[in-house]
């Protein structure tokens, strides 16, 4: 008789976006003529830009010729891509990395979900609240979270509330923690930390031999100065942080799938005898068993992001989404809602009006404005009373959605 991993039974019955889909599908079936505008899930709408698609096609053609055909590639990814990543995303910011510290992958979601495998089951995990659910759920599956308490928090995790009161900036944990997930710019609140604020976390991790799992999937949306684009801009961060980056949100790779994770060689974890071990070696060891690399044409396409034309084209796309973000912020502020984020991030975090709860506000927007958001409570108990909208829809739909919401007043 097979037995199951009972930790899975501790998970909430449905993943947040599945529940949203259920509600939207039900509404759409009951109202087939409703023109629903989706501003819920963080998926992009703009196609891959020409500089990238051209190289993508060329990579596919190479696969059809005996002379240029590529079989299994290097586990870490091809150097032609890693060289570009290091040059543009790190050297340009004064950060030195070596090629063996960068791991090309098929997504920041799988990597940020899988990374916990190289850490012991007894690590105390801290997450910001609200939070991207992957960090919580991957640790629950691995048995680090315990049961869900009545307060909507897993007993074994340390939650760092991010609320209107603290400006959505998490405070350092009151008790010792070993692993800290930080996502900046933040999904879902849109918050960023400046250099001083991020330094506090790096210092905390250094003092406590903790590791920061830094998800920078939205780095390309940073507009303001003094906001670090990489945690390694902070002195000493290479000794305490793993960084996840993704081509999904900066270049439209959500369906194409390509991302990378940086695991510096200075970073160590400890065994039960307090001997140190390289986390870079452990992550590489995991990859060689469980991963066979990202497809060659996709890595060729990803490298094209860094060409001058690729950079220009992706900047235009980000500017387009950020214009949507500004429209959402302004329109909702104008009708008296309290609105956060949307300045250095494609997410706008809205306080629900009149103290209604997140799902009530979700249903109200769906039914009265045919606009789909994401209920804040789906990201954790401190998200109750908020709703997230994304700037990833078209300009036309964004304007239409804001007009409809304004008319609800
Ligand atoms: N990290 C965060 C914080 C996200 O919000 C998302 C997607 O919504 C991802 C990672 C997923 O990235 P990828 O498409 O590279 O798996």
Short mmCIF file of C-alpha atoms and ligand atoms in Angstrom, two decimals:
data_model
loop_
_atom_site.label_atom_id
_atom_site.label_comp_id
_atom_site.label_asym_id
_atom_site.label_seq_id
_atom_site.Cartn_x
_atom_site.Cartn_y
_atom_site.Cartn_z
CA UNK A 1 0.00 0.00 0.00
CA UNK A 2 1.39 3.35 -0.93
CA UNK A 3 1.30 6.02 1.71
CA UNK A 4 1.18 9.69 0.83
CA UNK A 5 3.14 12.69 1.96
CA UNK A 6 0.65 13.81 4.59
CA UNK A 7 2.06 17.31 4.58
CA UNK A 8 0.02 17.80 1.42
CA UNK A 9 -3.10 17.40 3.52
CA UNK A 10 -2.08 20.48 5.48
CA UNK A 11 -2.35 22.66 2.37
CA UNK A 12 -5.40 24.79 1.80
CA UNK A 13 -7.76 22.85 -0.46
CA UNK A 14 -7.20 24.90 -3.57
CA UNK A 15 -4.45 27.09 -4.83
CA UNK A 16 -5.53 30.72 -4.76
CA UNK A 17 -5.70 31.20 -8.51
CA UNK A 18 -7.67 27.99 -8.97
CA UNK A 19 -10.32 29.36 -6.61
CA UNK A 20 -10.41 32.64 -8.53
CA UNK A 21 -10.77 30.72 -11.79
CA UNK A 22 -13.66 28.72 -10.33
CA UNK A 23 -15.53 31.87 -9.34
CA UNK A 24 -14.85 33.64 -12.64
CA UNK A 25 -15.85 30.60 -14.70
CA UNK A 26 -19.08 30.22 -12.71
CA UNK A 27 -19.88 33.91 -13.21
CA UNK A 28 -19.04 33.76 -16.92
CA UNK A 29 -21.25 30.67 -17.40
CA UNK A 30 -24.14 32.42 -15.70
CA UNK A 31 -23.47 35.66 -17.61
CA UNK A 32 -22.18 34.61 -21.03
CA UNK A 33 -22.29 38.19 -22.39
CA UNK A 34 -20.21 39.70 -19.60
CA UNK A 35 -17.00 41.28 -20.92
CA UNK A 36 -14.67 40.26 -18.10
CA UNK A 37 -11.38 42.12 -17.68
CA UNK A 38 -8.77 40.03 -15.90
CA UNK A 39 -6.46 41.95 -13.65
CA UNK A 40 -5.93 39.11 -11.21
CA UNK A 41 -3.20 36.65 -12.05
CA UNK A 42 0.16 38.22 -12.76
CA UNK A 43 0.43 37.13 -16.36
CA UNK A 44 1.65 39.47 -19.05
CA UNK A 45 -0.30 40.26 -22.22
CA UNK A 46 2.30 41.70 -24.60
CA UNK A 47 3.85 39.22 -27.04
CA UNK A 48 7.57 38.49 -27.16
CA UNK A 49 9.18 41.47 -28.90
CA UNK A 50 10.76 41.10 -32.40
CA UNK A 51 14.44 41.07 -31.35
CA UNK A 52 13.70 38.12 -29.11
CA UNK A 53 11.36 36.18 -31.36
CA UNK A 54 13.82 36.43 -34.29
CA UNK A 55 16.59 34.80 -32.26
CA UNK A 56 14.13 32.28 -30.85
CA UNK A 57 13.23 31.20 -34.41
CA UNK A 58 16.89 31.07 -35.41
CA UNK A 59 17.54 28.82 -32.41
CA UNK A 60 14.72 26.52 -33.49
CA UNK A 61 16.14 26.35 -37.03
CA UNK A 62 19.53 25.38 -35.64
CA UNK A 63 17.89 22.41 -33.95
CA UNK A 64 16.78 21.13 -37.40
CA UNK A 65 20.27 20.99 -38.90
CA UNK A 66 22.76 18.21 -38.18
CA UNK A 67 25.65 20.73 -37.95
CA UNK A 68 23.97 22.95 -35.38
CA UNK A 69 21.67 20.52 -33.55
CA UNK A 70 22.02 20.68 -29.76
CA UNK A 71 21.21 17.81 -27.41
CA UNK A 72 21.38 18.05 -23.65
CA UNK A 73 22.96 21.32 -22.64
CA UNK A 74 25.02 22.23 -19.58
CA UNK A 75 23.05 21.83 -16.33
CA UNK A 76 23.74 25.43 -15.33
CA UNK A 77 22.81 26.84 -18.72
CA UNK A 78 24.84 27.95 -21.72
CA UNK A 79 27.68 30.38 -21.15
CA UNK A 80 26.45 32.59 -24.01
CA UNK A 81 23.44 33.42 -21.81
CA UNK A 82 25.19 33.43 -18.44
CA UNK A 83 27.85 35.82 -19.78
CA UNK A 84 25.12 38.29 -20.77
CA UNK A 85 23.34 37.93 -17.43
CA UNK A 86 26.50 38.64 -15.48
CA UNK A 87 27.58 41.53 -17.69
CA UNK A 88 24.24 43.38 -17.72
CA UNK A 89 22.51 42.47 -14.47
CA UNK A 90 25.55 42.35 -12.17
CA UNK A 91 28.81 43.81 -13.52
CA UNK A 92 26.92 46.91 -14.62
CA UNK A 93 25.96 47.37 -10.95
CA UNK A 94 29.47 46.73 -9.62
CA UNK A 95 28.76 43.11 -8.63
CA UNK A 96 31.25 40.41 -9.53
CA UNK A 97 29.90 36.93 -10.18
CA UNK A 98 31.42 33.92 -11.75
CA UNK A 99 29.61 31.80 -14.31
CA UNK A 100 29.31 28.89 -11.91
CA UNK A 101 27.24 31.02 -9.55
CA UNK A 102 24.41 31.48 -12.07
CA UNK A 103 21.91 28.68 -12.76
CA UNK A 104 19.60 29.14 -15.74
CA UNK A 105 16.24 27.57 -15.04
CA UNK A 106 12.72 27.34 -16.33
CA UNK A 107 11.26 29.70 -13.78
CA UNK A 108 11.57 31.62 -10.55
CA UNK A 109 8.49 29.79 -9.33
CA UNK A 110 10.00 26.30 -9.53
CA UNK A 111 13.34 27.53 -8.22
CA UNK A 112 11.91 29.48 -5.30
CA UNK A 113 9.69 26.48 -4.55
CA UNK A 114 12.46 23.90 -4.86
CA UNK A 115 15.27 25.74 -3.10
CA UNK A 116 14.06 24.64 0.33
CA UNK A 117 15.05 21.06 -0.58
CA UNK A 118 18.70 21.79 0.08
CA UNK A 119 17.92 22.98 3.62
CA UNK A 120 17.26 20.83 6.67
CA UNK A 121 13.74 20.03 7.80
CA UNK A 122 14.34 21.82 11.11
CA UNK A 123 15.03 25.28 9.66
CA UNK A 124 12.74 27.99 10.99
CA UNK A 125 11.26 29.79 7.99
CA UNK A 126 10.15 33.43 7.99
CA UNK A 127 7.80 34.81 5.37
CA UNK A 128 6.39 38.25 4.94
CA UNK A 129 2.62 38.41 5.28
CA UNK A 130 1.02 38.86 2.72
CA UNK A 131 3.30 36.70 0.59
CA UNK A 132 3.67 34.92 -2.76
CA UNK A 133 2.08 31.60 -1.74
CA UNK A 134 4.79 29.41 -3.29
CA UNK A 135 7.25 30.07 -0.44
CA UNK A 136 4.74 29.01 2.20
CA UNK A 137 3.30 26.03 0.39
CA UNK A 138 6.63 24.54 -0.68
CA UNK A 139 7.70 24.57 2.97
CA UNK A 140 4.41 23.04 4.09
CA UNK A 141 4.89 20.22 1.58
CA UNK A 142 8.35 19.65 3.05
CA UNK A 143 6.98 19.47 6.59
CA UNK A 144 8.32 22.77 7.93
CA UNK A 145 5.02 24.49 8.55
CA UNK A 146 2.88 22.31 10.79
CA UNK A 147 -0.86 22.76 10.84
CA UNK A 148 -2.84 25.87 9.96
CA UNK A 149 -3.97 27.72 13.07
CA UNK A 150 -7.28 29.50 13.48
CA UNK A 151 -5.57 32.76 12.69
CA UNK A 152 -4.87 31.50 9.16
CA UNK A 153 -1.14 31.03 9.91
CA UNK A 154 0.82 27.81 9.80
CA UNK A 155 2.06 27.18 13.32
CA UNK A 156 5.63 26.37 12.33
CA UNK A 157 6.28 29.46 10.20
CA UNK A 158 7.23 32.93 11.36
CA UNK A 159 5.03 35.57 9.75
CA UNK A 160 6.30 39.12 9.30
CA UNK A 161 3.20 41.31 8.91
CA UNK A 162 3.30 43.99 6.23
CA UNK A 163 0.42 46.34 6.85
CA UNK A 164 -0.69 49.89 6.26
CA UNK A 165 0.68 50.72 9.75
CA UNK A 166 4.27 49.72 8.92
CA UNK A 167 4.05 50.93 5.33
CA UNK A 168 4.16 47.28 4.18
CA UNK A 169 7.80 47.13 5.25
CA UNK A 170 8.48 43.95 7.26
CA UNK A 171 10.18 44.29 10.63
CA UNK A 172 13.05 42.03 11.64
CA UNK A 173 11.85 38.80 13.30
CA UNK A 174 11.47 38.86 17.08
CA UNK A 175 12.61 35.25 17.37
CA UNK A 176 15.46 33.43 15.66
CA UNK A 177 14.83 32.33 12.07
CA UNK A 178 17.07 30.43 9.63
CA UNK A 179 15.52 31.07 6.23
CA UNK A 180 13.92 34.36 5.19
CA UNK A 181 11.95 34.84 1.99
CA UNK A 182 12.00 38.39 0.71
CA UNK A 183 10.33 39.40 -2.54
CA UNK A 184 11.25 42.87 -3.78
CA UNK A 185 9.64 44.67 -5.52
CA UNK A 186 6.95 42.88 -3.60
CA UNK A 187 4.23 40.72 -4.92
CA UNK A 188 1.51 41.45 -3.83
CA UNK A 189 1.94 44.84 -2.12
CA UNK A 190 4.22 46.52 -4.67
CA UNK A 191 6.53 47.66 -1.86
CA UNK A 192 10.26 48.16 -2.37
CA UNK A 193 13.04 48.55 0.21
CA UNK A 194 15.75 51.13 -0.10
CA UNK A 195 19.42 50.34 0.47
CA UNK A 196 19.34 51.06 4.22
CA UNK A 197 16.25 48.96 4.76
CA UNK A 198 17.64 46.04 2.80
CA UNK A 199 20.99 46.32 4.61
CA UNK A 200 19.20 45.62 7.90
CA UNK A 201 18.12 42.25 6.53
CA UNK A 202 21.56 41.39 5.25
CA UNK A 203 23.03 42.31 8.65
CA UNK A 204 20.40 40.25 10.45
CA UNK A 205 21.19 37.24 8.26
CA UNK A 206 24.93 37.65 8.83
CA UNK A 207 24.51 37.89 12.59
CA UNK A 208 22.16 34.88 12.72
CA UNK A 209 23.78 32.69 10.07
CA UNK A 210 20.45 32.83 8.29
CA UNK A 211 19.92 32.67 4.53
CA UNK A 212 17.80 35.19 2.62
CA UNK A 213 15.91 33.80 -0.36
CA UNK A 214 15.55 36.95 -2.41
CA UNK A 215 12.98 36.92 -5.18
CA UNK A 216 13.69 39.75 -7.60
CA UNK A 217 11.24 38.62 -10.30
CA UNK A 218 9.98 42.23 -10.64
CA UNK A 219 13.33 44.00 -10.54
CA UNK A 220 12.87 45.46 -14.02
CA UNK A 221 9.93 47.54 -12.77
CA UNK A 222 12.04 49.59 -10.35
CA UNK A 223 11.84 53.24 -11.42
CA UNK A 224 13.21 55.13 -8.42
CA UNK A 225 16.86 55.66 -7.47
CA UNK A 226 18.25 54.19 -4.26
CA UNK A 227 16.26 50.99 -4.70
CA UNK A 228 18.66 48.07 -5.09
CA UNK A 229 18.02 45.97 -8.19
CA UNK A 230 19.93 43.04 -6.72
CA UNK A 231 20.47 42.09 -3.09
CA UNK A 232 24.17 41.76 -3.92
CA UNK A 233 24.35 45.55 -4.16
CA UNK A 234 24.40 45.36 -0.36
CA UNK A 235 27.82 44.65 1.18
CA UNK A 236 28.13 41.15 2.52
CA UNK A 237 24.96 39.87 0.83
CA UNK A 238 26.83 37.23 -1.13
CA UNK A 239 27.51 35.44 2.15
CA UNK A 240 23.84 35.26 3.06
CA UNK A 241 21.58 35.43 0.02
CA UNK A 242 20.32 33.43 -2.92
CA UNK A 243 18.68 35.54 -5.64
CA UNK A 244 15.92 34.50 -8.05
CA UNK A 245 15.41 36.40 -11.29
CA UNK A 246 12.98 35.73 -14.08
CA UNK A 247 12.50 36.69 -17.71
CA UNK A 248 8.75 36.22 -17.27
CA UNK A 249 7.81 39.71 -16.23
CA UNK A 250 10.53 41.79 -17.87
CA UNK A 251 10.47 40.12 -21.30
CA UNK A 252 7.20 38.24 -21.57
CA UNK A 253 8.58 34.74 -20.93
CA UNK A 254 5.68 33.55 -18.76
CA UNK A 255 4.73 30.98 -21.41
CA UNK A 256 8.21 30.52 -22.87
CA UNK A 257 9.82 29.78 -19.47
CA UNK A 258 13.28 31.01 -18.62
CA UNK A 259 14.75 32.44 -15.43
CA UNK A 260 17.90 32.17 -13.37
CA UNK A 261 19.01 31.73 -9.80
CA UNK A 262 22.23 33.02 -8.29
CA UNK A 263 23.85 30.95 -5.55
CA UNK A 264 27.13 32.62 -4.59
CA UNK A 265 30.12 30.48 -3.71
CA UNK A 266 30.59 32.43 -0.47
CA UNK A 267 27.29 31.06 0.81
CA UNK A 268 27.32 28.16 3.26
CA UNK A 269 24.87 26.09 5.26
CA UNK A 270 25.69 23.88 8.21
CA UNK A 271 25.23 20.21 9.03
CA UNK A 272 24.27 18.88 12.45
CA UNK A 273 27.95 18.87 13.48
CA UNK A 274 28.17 22.54 12.46
CA UNK A 275 30.44 21.77 9.52
CA UNK A 276 29.86 24.22 6.70
CA UNK A 277 28.81 23.18 3.19
CA UNK A 278 28.64 25.16 -0.01
CA UNK A 279 25.02 25.86 -0.98
CA UNK A 280 26.20 26.35 -4.55
CA UNK A 281 27.48 22.74 -4.55
CA UNK A 282 24.25 21.45 -3.04
CA UNK A 283 22.04 23.28 -5.55
CA UNK A 284 24.21 22.05 -8.42
CA UNK A 285 24.03 18.53 -7.01
CA UNK A 286 20.26 18.76 -6.92
CA UNK A 287 20.11 20.00 -10.53
CA UNK A 288 22.24 17.18 -11.86
CA UNK A 289 19.73 14.69 -10.47
CA UNK A 290 16.44 16.48 -11.10
CA UNK A 291 16.93 18.85 -14.03
CA UNK A 292 18.20 18.64 -17.59
CA UNK A 293 18.44 22.27 -18.51
CA UNK A 294 16.35 24.83 -20.37
CA UNK A 295 15.88 24.20 -24.09
CA UNK A 296 18.52 25.66 -26.38
CA UNK A 297 16.25 27.93 -28.50
CA UNK A 298 14.79 29.43 -25.33
CA UNK A 299 18.22 30.25 -23.98
CA UNK A 300 19.10 31.82 -27.35
CA UNK A 301 15.91 33.88 -27.10
CA UNK A 302 16.73 34.89 -23.52
CA UNK A 303 20.23 36.02 -24.53
CA UNK A 304 18.60 38.31 -27.13
CA UNK A 305 16.97 40.25 -24.28
CA UNK A 306 20.40 41.72 -23.60
CA UNK A 307 21.08 42.91 -27.16
CA UNK A 308 20.70 46.69 -27.60
CA UNK A 309 17.49 46.18 -29.60
CA UNK A 310 16.19 43.62 -27.08
CA UNK A 311 16.83 46.05 -24.22
CA UNK A 312 14.98 48.80 -26.03
CA UNK A 313 12.02 46.60 -26.84
CA UNK A 314 11.60 45.23 -23.33
CA UNK A 315 11.92 48.73 -21.86
CA UNK A 316 9.02 49.84 -24.08
CA UNK A 317 6.92 46.96 -22.74
CA UNK A 318 7.74 47.77 -19.12
CA UNK A 319 6.94 51.44 -19.73
CA UNK A 320 3.61 50.38 -21.20
CA UNK A 321 2.70 48.34 -18.12
CA UNK A 322 3.90 51.10 -15.82
CA UNK A 323 1.62 53.54 -17.60
CA UNK A 324 -1.23 51.17 -16.79
CA UNK A 325 -0.05 51.08 -13.18
CA UNK A 326 -0.13 54.87 -13.01
CA UNK A 327 -3.63 54.95 -14.49
CA UNK A 328 -4.86 52.43 -11.91
CA UNK A 329 -3.24 54.31 -9.03
CA UNK A 330 -4.61 57.67 -10.12
CA UNK A 331 -8.12 56.50 -10.99
CA UNK A 332 -8.59 54.61 -7.75
CA UNK A 333 -7.09 57.38 -5.64
CA UNK A 334 -9.43 59.84 -7.31
CA UNK A 335 -12.47 57.86 -6.20
CA UNK A 336 -11.18 57.84 -2.64
CA UNK A 337 -9.61 54.41 -2.32
CA UNK A 338 -6.35 53.89 -0.44
CA UNK A 339 -3.93 52.56 -3.00
CA UNK A 340 -0.34 51.31 -2.59
CA UNK A 341 2.36 49.99 -4.92
CA UNK A 342 2.32 50.56 -8.66
CA UNK A 343 5.32 52.93 -8.55
CA UNK A 344 8.18 50.42 -8.75
CA UNK A 345 6.06 47.40 -9.45
CA UNK A 346 3.24 46.26 -11.72
CA UNK A 347 1.06 45.49 -8.69
CA UNK A 348 -1.42 47.83 -7.07
CA UNK A 349 -2.52 46.94 -3.56
CA UNK A 350 -5.91 48.38 -2.71
CA UNK A 351 -7.48 48.73 0.70
CA UNK A 352 -11.05 47.49 0.43
CA UNK A 353 -13.68 50.21 0.96
CA UNK A 354 -15.97 50.39 3.99
CA UNK A 355 -14.17 47.59 5.81
CA UNK A 356 -15.56 44.84 3.55
CA UNK A 357 -13.39 41.74 3.32
CA UNK A 358 -11.15 40.75 0.42
CA UNK A 359 -13.42 38.14 -1.14
CA UNK A 360 -16.47 40.44 -0.82
CA UNK A 361 -14.58 43.14 -2.69
CA UNK A 362 -13.46 40.55 -5.25
CA UNK A 363 -17.08 39.45 -5.82
CA UNK A 364 -18.26 43.07 -5.98
CA UNK A 365 -15.72 43.96 -8.67
CA UNK A 366 -16.46 40.77 -10.60
CA UNK A 367 -20.22 41.12 -10.50
CA UNK A 368 -20.66 44.90 -10.75
CA UNK A 369 -17.67 45.92 -12.87
CA UNK A 370 -16.72 42.58 -14.48
CA UNK A 371 -13.17 43.16 -13.30
CA UNK A 372 -11.15 40.33 -11.79
CA UNK A 373 -8.65 41.13 -9.05
CA UNK A 374 -6.93 38.92 -6.51
CA UNK A 375 -8.27 38.92 -2.95
CA UNK A 376 -5.50 40.04 -0.60
CA UNK A 377 -6.34 37.41 2.00
CA UNK A 378 -5.24 34.77 -0.50
CA UNK A 379 -1.68 35.96 0.13
CA UNK A 380 -1.89 35.54 3.90
CA UNK A 381 -3.88 36.76 6.89
CA UNK A 382 -2.43 40.27 6.80
CA UNK A 383 -3.76 40.57 3.26
CA UNK A 384 -7.33 40.53 4.56
CA UNK A 385 -9.01 43.80 3.72
CA UNK A 386 -6.97 44.29 0.53
CA UNK A 387 -7.20 43.37 -3.12
CA UNK A 388 -4.45 43.25 -5.74
CA UNK A 389 -4.79 44.51 -9.29
CA UNK A 390 -2.12 44.03 -11.91
CA UNK A 391 -0.97 46.42 -14.60
CA UNK A 392 -0.45 43.61 -17.11
CA UNK A 393 -3.65 44.01 -19.08
CA UNK A 394 -3.89 46.18 -22.20
CA UNK A 395 -4.04 49.96 -21.88
CA UNK A 396 -7.53 49.89 -23.37
CA UNK A 397 -8.80 47.28 -20.90
CA UNK A 398 -7.11 49.04 -18.00
CA UNK A 399 -8.89 52.30 -18.85
CA UNK A 400 -12.17 50.47 -19.35
CA UNK A 401 -11.82 48.67 -16.01
CA UNK A 402 -11.09 51.93 -14.19
CA UNK A 403 -14.13 53.62 -15.78
CA UNK A 404 -16.34 50.77 -14.69
CA UNK A 405 -14.99 50.86 -11.13
CA UNK A 406 -15.42 54.64 -10.95
CA UNK A 407 -19.08 54.23 -11.94
CA UNK A 408 -19.67 51.98 -8.92
CA UNK A 409 -19.35 55.00 -6.64
N1 LIG B 1 8.14 35.08 -8.11
C1 LIG B 1 7.12 35.89 -7.89
C2 LIG B 1 7.14 36.78 -6.69
C3 LIG B 1 6.02 35.92 -8.74
O1 LIG B 1 5.01 36.73 -8.51
C4 LIG B 1 6.01 35.07 -9.87
C5 LIG B 1 4.86 35.02 -10.80
O2 LIG B 1 3.82 35.54 -10.65
C6 LIG B 1 7.08 34.24 -10.06
C7 LIG B 1 8.13 34.26 -9.17
C8 LIG B 1 7.06 33.28 -11.20
O3 LIG B 1 8.13 33.46 -12.03
P1 LIG B 1 8.37 32.46 -13.21
O4 LIG B 1 7.38 32.75 -14.28
O5 LIG B 1 9.79 32.76 -13.62
O6 LIG B 1 8.24 31.06 -12.70
#
